[in-house]
Coordinates of C-alpha atoms and ligand atoms in Angstrom, one line a residue:
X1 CA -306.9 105.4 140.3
X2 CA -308.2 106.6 143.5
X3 CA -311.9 107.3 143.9
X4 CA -313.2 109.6 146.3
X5 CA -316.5 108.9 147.3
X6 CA -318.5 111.5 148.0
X7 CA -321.8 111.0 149.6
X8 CA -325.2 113.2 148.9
X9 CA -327.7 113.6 151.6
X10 CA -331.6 114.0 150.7
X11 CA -334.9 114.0 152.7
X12 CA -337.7 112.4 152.2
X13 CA -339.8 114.1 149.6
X14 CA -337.1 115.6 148.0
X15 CA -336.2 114.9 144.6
X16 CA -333.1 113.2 142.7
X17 CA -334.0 114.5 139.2
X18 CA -336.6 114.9 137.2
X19 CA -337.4 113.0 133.3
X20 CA -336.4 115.4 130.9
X21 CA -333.6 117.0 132.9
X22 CA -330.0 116.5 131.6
X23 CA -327.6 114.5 134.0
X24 CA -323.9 112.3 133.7
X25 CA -324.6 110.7 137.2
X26 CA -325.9 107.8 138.3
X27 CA -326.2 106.9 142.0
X28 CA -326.0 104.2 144.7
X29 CA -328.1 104.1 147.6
X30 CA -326.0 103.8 150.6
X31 CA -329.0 104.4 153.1
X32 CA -332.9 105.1 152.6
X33 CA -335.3 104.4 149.6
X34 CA -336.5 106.5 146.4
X35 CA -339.5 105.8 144.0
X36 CA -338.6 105.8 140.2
X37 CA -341.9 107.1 138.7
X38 CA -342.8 108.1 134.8
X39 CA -345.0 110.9 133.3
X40 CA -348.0 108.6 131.5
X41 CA -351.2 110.9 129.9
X42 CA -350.2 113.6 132.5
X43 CA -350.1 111.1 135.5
X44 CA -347.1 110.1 137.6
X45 CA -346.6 106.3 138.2
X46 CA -344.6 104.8 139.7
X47 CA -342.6 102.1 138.4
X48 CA -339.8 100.9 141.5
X49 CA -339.1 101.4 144.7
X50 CA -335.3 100.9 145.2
X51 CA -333.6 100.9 148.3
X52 CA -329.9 100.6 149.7
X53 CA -327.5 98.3 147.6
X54 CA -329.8 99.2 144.1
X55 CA -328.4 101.7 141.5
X56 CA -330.2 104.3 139.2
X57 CA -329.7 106.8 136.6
X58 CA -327.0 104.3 135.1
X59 CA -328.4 104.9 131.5
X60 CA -326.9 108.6 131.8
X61 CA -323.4 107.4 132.3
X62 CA -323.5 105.7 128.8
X63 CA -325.1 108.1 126.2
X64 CA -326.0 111.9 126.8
X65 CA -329.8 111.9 126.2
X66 CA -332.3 113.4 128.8
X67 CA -333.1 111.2 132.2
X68 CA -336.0 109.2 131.2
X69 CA -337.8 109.0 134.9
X70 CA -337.9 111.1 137.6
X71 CA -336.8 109.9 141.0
X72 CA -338.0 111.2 144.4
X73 CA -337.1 110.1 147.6
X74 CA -338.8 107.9 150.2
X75 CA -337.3 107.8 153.2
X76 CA -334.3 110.2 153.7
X77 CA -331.6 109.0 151.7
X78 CA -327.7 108.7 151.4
X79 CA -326.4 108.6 147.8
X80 CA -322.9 107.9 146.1
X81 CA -322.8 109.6 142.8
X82 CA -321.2 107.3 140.1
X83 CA -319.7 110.1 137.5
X84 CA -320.1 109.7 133.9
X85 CA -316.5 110.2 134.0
X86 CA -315.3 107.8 135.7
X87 CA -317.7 105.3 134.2
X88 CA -315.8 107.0 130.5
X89 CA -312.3 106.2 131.5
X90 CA -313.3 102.5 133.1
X91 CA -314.7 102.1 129.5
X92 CA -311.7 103.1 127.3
X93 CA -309.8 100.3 129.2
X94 CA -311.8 97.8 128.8
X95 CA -312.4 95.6 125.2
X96 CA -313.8 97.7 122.6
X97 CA -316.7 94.7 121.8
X98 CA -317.9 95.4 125.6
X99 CA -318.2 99.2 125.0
X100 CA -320.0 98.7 121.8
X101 CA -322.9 95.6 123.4
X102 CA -322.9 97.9 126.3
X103 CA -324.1 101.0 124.4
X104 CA -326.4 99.1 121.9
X105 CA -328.2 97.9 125.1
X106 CA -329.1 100.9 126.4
X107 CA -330.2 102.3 123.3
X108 CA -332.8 99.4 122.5
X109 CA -333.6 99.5 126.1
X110 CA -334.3 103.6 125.5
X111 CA -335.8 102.9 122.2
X112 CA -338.2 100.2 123.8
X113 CA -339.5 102.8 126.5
X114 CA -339.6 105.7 124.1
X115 CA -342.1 103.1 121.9
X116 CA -340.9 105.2 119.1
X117 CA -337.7 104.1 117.5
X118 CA -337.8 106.1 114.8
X119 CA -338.0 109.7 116.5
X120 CA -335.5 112.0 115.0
X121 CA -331.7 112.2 116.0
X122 CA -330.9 115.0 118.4
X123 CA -326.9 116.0 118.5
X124 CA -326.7 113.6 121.4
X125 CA -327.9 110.9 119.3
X126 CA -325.3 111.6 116.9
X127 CA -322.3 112.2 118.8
X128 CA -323.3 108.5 120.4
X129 CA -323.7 107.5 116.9
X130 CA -320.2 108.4 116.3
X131 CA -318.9 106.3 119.2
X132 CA -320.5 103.3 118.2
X133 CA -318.5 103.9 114.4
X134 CA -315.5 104.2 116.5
X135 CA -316.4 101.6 118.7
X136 CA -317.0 99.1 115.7
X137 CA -313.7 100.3 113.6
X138 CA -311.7 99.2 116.7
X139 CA -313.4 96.3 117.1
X140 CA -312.6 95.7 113.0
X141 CA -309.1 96.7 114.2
X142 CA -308.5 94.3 116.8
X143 CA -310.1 91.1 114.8
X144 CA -307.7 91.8 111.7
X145 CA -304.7 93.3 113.8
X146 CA -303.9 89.2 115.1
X147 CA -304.1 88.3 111.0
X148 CA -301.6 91.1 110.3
X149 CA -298.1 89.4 111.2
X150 CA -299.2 86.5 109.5
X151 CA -300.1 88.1 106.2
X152 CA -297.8 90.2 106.1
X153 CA -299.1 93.7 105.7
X154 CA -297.0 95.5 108.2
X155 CA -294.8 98.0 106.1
X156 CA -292.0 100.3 107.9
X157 CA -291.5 103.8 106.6
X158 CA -288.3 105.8 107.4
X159 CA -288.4 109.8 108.3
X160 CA -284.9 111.3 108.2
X161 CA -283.3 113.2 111.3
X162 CA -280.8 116.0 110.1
X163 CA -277.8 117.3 111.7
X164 CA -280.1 121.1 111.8
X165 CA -276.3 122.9 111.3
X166 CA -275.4 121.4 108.0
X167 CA -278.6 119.5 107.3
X168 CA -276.5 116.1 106.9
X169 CA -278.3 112.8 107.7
X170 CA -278.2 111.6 110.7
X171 CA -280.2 108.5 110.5
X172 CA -283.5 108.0 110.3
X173 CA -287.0 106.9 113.0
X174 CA -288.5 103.8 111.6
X175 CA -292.4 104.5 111.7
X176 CA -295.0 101.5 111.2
X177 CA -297.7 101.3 108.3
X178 CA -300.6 99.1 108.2
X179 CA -301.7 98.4 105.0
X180 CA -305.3 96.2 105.7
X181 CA -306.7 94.9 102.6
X182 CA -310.6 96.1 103.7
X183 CA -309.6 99.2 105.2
X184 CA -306.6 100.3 103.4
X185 CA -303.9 102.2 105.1
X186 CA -304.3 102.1 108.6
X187 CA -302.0 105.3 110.8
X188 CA -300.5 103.6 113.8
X189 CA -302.3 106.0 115.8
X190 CA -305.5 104.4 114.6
X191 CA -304.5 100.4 115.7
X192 CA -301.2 101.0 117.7
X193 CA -303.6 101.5 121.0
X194 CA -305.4 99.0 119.6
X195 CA -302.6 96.6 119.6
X196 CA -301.1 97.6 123.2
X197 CA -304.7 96.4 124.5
X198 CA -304.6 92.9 123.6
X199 CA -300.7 92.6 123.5
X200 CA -300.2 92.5 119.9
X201 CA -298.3 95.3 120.2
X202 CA -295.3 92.4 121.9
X203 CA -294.9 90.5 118.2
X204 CA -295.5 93.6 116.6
X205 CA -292.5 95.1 118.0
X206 CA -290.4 92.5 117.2
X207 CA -291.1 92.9 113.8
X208 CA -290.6 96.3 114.0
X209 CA -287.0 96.5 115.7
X210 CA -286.0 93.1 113.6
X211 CA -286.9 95.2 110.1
X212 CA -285.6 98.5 110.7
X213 CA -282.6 96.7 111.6
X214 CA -282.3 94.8 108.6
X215 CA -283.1 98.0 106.7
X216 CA -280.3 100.5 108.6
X217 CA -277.5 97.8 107.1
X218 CA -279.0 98.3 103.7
X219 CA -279.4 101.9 103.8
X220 CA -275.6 102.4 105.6
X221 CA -274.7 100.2 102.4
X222 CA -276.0 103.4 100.3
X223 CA -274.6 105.7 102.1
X224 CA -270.9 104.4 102.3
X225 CA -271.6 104.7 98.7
X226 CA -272.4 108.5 98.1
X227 CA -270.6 109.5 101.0
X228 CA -268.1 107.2 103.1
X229 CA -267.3 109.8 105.5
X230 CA -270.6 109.3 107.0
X231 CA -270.7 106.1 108.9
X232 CA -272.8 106.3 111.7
X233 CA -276.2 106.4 110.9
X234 CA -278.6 105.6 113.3
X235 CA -281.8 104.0 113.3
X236 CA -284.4 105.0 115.8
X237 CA -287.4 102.6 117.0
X238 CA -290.1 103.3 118.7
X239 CA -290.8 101.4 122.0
X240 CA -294.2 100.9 123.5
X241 CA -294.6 100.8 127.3
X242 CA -296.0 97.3 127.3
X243 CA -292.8 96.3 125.6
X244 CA -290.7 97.0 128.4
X245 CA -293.0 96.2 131.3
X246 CA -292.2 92.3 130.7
X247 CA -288.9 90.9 131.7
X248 CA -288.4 88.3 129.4
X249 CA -289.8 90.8 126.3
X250 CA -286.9 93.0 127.3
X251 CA -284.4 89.7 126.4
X252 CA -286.1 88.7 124.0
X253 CA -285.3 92.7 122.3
X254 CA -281.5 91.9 123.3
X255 CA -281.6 88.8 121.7
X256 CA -283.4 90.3 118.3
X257 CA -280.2 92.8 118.6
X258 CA -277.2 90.3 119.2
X259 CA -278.8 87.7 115.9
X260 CA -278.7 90.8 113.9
X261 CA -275.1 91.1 114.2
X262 CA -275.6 94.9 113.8
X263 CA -273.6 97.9 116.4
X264 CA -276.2 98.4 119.2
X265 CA -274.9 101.9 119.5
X266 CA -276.6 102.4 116.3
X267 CA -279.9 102.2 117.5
X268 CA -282.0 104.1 119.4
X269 CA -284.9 103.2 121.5
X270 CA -288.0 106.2 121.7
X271 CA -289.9 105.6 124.6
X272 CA -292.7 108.1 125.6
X273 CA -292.8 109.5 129.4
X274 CA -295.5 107.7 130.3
X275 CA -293.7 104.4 129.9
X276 CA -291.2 105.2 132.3
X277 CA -293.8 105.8 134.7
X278 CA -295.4 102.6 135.8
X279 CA -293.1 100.3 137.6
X280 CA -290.4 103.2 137.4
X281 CA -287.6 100.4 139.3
X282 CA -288.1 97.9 137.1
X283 CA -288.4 99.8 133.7
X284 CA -284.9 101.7 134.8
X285 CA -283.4 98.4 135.4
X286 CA -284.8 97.2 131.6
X287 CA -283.3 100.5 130.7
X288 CA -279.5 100.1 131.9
X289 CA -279.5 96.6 130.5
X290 CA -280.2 97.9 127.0
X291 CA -277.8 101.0 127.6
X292 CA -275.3 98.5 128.9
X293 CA -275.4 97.1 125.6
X294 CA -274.6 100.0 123.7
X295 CA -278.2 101.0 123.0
X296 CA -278.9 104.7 122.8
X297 CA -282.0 105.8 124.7
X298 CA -284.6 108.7 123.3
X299 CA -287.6 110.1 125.2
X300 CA -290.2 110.9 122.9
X301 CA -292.9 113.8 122.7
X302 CA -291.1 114.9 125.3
X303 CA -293.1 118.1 127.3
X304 CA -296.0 116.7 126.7
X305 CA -296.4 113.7 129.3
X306 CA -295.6 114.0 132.7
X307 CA -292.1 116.0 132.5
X308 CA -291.2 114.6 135.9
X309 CA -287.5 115.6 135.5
X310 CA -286.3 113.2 138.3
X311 CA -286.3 110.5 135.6
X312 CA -283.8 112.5 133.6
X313 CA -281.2 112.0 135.9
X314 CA -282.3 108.7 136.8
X315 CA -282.6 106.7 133.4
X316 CA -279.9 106.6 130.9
X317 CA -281.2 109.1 128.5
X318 CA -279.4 110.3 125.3
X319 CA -281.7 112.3 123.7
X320 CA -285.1 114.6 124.3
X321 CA -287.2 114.6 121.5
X322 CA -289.1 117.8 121.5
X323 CA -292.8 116.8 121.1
X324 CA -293.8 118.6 117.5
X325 CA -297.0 120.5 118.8
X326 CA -294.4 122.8 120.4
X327 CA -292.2 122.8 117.1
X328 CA -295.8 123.4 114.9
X329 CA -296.5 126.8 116.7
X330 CA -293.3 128.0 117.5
X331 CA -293.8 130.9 115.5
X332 CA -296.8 131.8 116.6
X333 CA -296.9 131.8 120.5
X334 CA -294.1 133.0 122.3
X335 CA -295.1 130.3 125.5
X336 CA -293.9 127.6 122.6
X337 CA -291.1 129.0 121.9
X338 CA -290.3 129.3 125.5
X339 CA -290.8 125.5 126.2
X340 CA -288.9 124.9 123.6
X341 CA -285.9 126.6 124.4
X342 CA -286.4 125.6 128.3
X343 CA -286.4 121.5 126.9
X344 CA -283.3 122.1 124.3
X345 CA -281.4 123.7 127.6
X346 CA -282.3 121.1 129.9
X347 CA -281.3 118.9 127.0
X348 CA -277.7 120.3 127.1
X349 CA -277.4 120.7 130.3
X350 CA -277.8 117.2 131.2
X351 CA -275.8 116.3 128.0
X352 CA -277.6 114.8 126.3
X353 CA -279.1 116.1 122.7
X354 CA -282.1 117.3 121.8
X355 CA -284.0 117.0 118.4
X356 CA -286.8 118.9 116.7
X357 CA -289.9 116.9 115.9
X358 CA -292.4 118.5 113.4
X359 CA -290.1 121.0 111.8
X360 CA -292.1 122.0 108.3
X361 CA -290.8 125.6 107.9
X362 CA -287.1 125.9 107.5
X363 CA -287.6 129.2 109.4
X364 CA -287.7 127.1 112.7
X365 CA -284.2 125.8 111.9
X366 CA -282.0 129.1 112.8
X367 CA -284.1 129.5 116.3
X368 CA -283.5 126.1 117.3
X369 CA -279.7 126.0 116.5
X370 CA -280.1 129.2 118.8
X371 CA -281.4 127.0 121.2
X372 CA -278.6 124.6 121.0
X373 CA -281.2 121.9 119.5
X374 CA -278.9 119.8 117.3
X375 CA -281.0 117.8 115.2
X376 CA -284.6 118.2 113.2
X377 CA -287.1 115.6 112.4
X378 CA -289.8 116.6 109.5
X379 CA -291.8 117.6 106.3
X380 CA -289.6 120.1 105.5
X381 CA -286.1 117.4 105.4
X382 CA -288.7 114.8 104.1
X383 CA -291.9 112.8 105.2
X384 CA -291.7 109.2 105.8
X385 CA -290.8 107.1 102.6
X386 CA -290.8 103.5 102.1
X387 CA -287.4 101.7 101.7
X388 CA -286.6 102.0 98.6
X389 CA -287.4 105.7 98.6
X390 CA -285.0 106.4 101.7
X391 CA -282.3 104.5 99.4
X392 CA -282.7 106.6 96.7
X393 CA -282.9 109.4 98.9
X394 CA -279.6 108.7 100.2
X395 CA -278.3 108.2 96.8
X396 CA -279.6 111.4 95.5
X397 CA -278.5 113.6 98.4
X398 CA -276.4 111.8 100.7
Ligands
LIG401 P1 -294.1 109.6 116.8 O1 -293.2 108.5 117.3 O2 -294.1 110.9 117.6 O3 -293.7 109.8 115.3 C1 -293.8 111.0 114.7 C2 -295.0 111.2 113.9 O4 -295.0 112.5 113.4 C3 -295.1 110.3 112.7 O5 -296.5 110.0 112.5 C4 -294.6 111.2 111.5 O6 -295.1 110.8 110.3 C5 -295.2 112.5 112.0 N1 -294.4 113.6 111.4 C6 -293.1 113.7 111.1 N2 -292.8 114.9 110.7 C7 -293.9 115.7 110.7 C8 -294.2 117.0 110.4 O7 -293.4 117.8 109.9 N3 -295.5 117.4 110.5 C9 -296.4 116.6 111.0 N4 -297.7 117.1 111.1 N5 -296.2 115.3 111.3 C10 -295.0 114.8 111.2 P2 -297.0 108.5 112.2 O8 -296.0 107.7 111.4 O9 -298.4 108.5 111.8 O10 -296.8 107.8 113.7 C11 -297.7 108.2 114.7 C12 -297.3 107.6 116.0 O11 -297.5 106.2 116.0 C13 -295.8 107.7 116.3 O12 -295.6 109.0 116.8 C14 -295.6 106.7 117.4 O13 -296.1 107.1 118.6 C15 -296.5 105.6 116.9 N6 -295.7 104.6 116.1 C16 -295.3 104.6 114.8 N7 -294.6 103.5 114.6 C17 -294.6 102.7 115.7 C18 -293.9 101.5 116.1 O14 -293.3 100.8 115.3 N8 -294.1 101.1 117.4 C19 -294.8 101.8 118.3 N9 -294.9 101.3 119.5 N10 -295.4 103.0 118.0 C20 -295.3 103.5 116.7
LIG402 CA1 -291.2 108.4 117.9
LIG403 CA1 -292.7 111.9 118.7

């Protein structure tokens, strides 16, 4: 991430901020010296004198409450501003525990100069509050996540993906569940990040592409049964970036594939756009290896990342999956709509097929099939279902 550094400039006498006044900053002294003083009975006093190399204002970075001293400079002064924004995005990479100590410092360091712990909770107070529960539920997240493999409380759903002409099954996206004892269902969104942090998310999705493997024979097994004509289901899995950013993970996938005995080009791998971003050489050679062995390749939530369409042409895509935030308001906004029909186009031009995400109103289906979109993905076909629900949906409707 590049940082510019931008300097400040302030005379002697002048001041930084004040106690009381709202700030995100903090600031380095590159040159000069400031007094950090506090209001006491009506008198200012001062508590340091920091000069170049020393920091200030850091509290600010970390919760949103008012600047509890006032600083005032010294001798004239050069300052690099630290923004809160920075500091935010450093935080949500590293470990959620560090986050978490971090903020509970500063507030018993605040409450300790406030000498009055028990004041009453302004909205900033709150919405810190609320990032320590998150804070904490990750942390819950990442001790139990390592237990999970082991006990055995992963659970795949299946979504069906329709031919949008005839509304024939196509195959299906195999979508994790979590089932934690304490917490109770878990949504990958809520642990998946979790999991890519500490590289969980490797044996996690080998579990993954290993059981919706073993669940495409069983459900193809149905559905030569209620309707032999259609042989080729698919089964899509989703990929996470960290999954292909290591060589011997990417074998390790191929090797999964080979034991299984199954037809690689029955599966298809959804990777998001942001995975073919870092280490675009090495990830497009991970890519044709897995093409070159049948696989078929999906871009997921696609519109909604980086839409570099270079990559198009340079990985060996099959399918755009239209991110389902354009799909939900369609209707609505004609810019949606738009996008929509630009990424089904694009789709077709390049040849490769396109599917809905997100469809819930079968009036979207006649506008896409306008669009050339081929296939739909949602509530209104059917919402994830376990195994043996997808088996009986296949034997119900075929
Ligand atoms: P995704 O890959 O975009 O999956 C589609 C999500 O949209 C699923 O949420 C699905 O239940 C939901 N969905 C499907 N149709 C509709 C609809 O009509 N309306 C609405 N509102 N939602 C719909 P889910 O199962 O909660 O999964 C969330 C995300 O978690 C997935 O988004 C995917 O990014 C990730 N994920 C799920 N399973 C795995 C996995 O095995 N490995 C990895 N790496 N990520 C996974
Ligand atoms: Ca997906
Ligand atoms: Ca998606």
């Amino acid at each position: 991430m590049g940082i510019y550094w931008v300097r400040e400039r302030y005379a002697a006498g002048q001041s930084v901020f004040r106690e009381g006044d709202w700030g995100e900053d903090a600031y380095l002294i590159e040159m000069g010296k400031v007094d950090i003083t506090i209001s006491r009975n009506g008198e200012e006093v001062t508590i340091a004198t920091l000069q170049e190399g020393e920091m200030f204002g850091e509290i600010a970075l970390v919760d949103r409450l008012p600047r509890t001293a006032s600083v005032v400079v010294v001798e004239d002064c050069t300052l690099i501003p630290i923004t809160r924004e920075l500091v935010v995005s450093k935080m949500k990479q590293s470990d959620p525990l560090l986050s978490h100590l971090l903020g509970v410092v500063v507030s018993r360091y605040r409450e300790t100069r406030e000498g009055n712990p028990t004041r009453a909770r302004t909205a900033a107070d709150e919405s810190s509050l609320r990032l320590r529960d998150y804070a904490i539920n990750q942390l819950k997240i990442a001790q139990h996540l390592s237990d999970a493999l082991v006990r055995d409380e992963f659970q795949l759903f299946f979504q069906p993906i329709v031919h949008l002409i005839n509304g024939r099954l196509a195959g299906f996206e195999a979508l994790i569940r979590w089932n934690q004892p304490d917490m109770g269902l878990v949504s990958p969104l809520g642990f998946i990040g979790v999991a890519e942090d500490t590289g969980l998310i490797v044996p996690i999705g080998r579990w993954v592409l290993k059981q919706a493997i073993a669940t495409m024979a069983t459900l193809q097994t149905a559905m030569d049964q209620r309707d032999p004509d259609n042989k080729g289901l698919f089964m899509s899995v989703n990929l996470s970036a960290k999954q292909l950013q290591d060589p011997g993970e990417v074998d390790a996938l191929i090797g999964i594939i080979r034991d299984s005995g199954a037809d690689p080009r029955r599966i298809k791998l959804e990777v998001t756009e942001s995975a073919l971003i870092d280490n675009p050489v090495l990830v497009k050679m991970y890519l044709t290896k897995l093409k070159d062995l049948g696989l078929m390749l999906a871009i997921d939530d696609f519109g909604t990342g980086y839409s570099s369409l270079s990559y198009l042409e340079q990985y060996p895509l099959d399918t755009l999956k239209i991110d389902q935030s354009f799909i939900a308001t369609m209707r609505a906004r004609t810019s949606s709509q738009r996008i929509t029909r630009a990424i089904a186009s694009l789709a077709y031009d390049l040849e490769m097929n396109c599917i809905a995400e997100g469809i819930e109103d079968e009036a979207d289906i006649k506008p896409l099939l306008q669009m050339r979109c081929q296939f739909g993905q949602g509530y209104h076909f059917a919402k994830p279902m376990s195994e043996a629900q997808a088996l009986d949906y296949i034997l119900r409707r075929g």
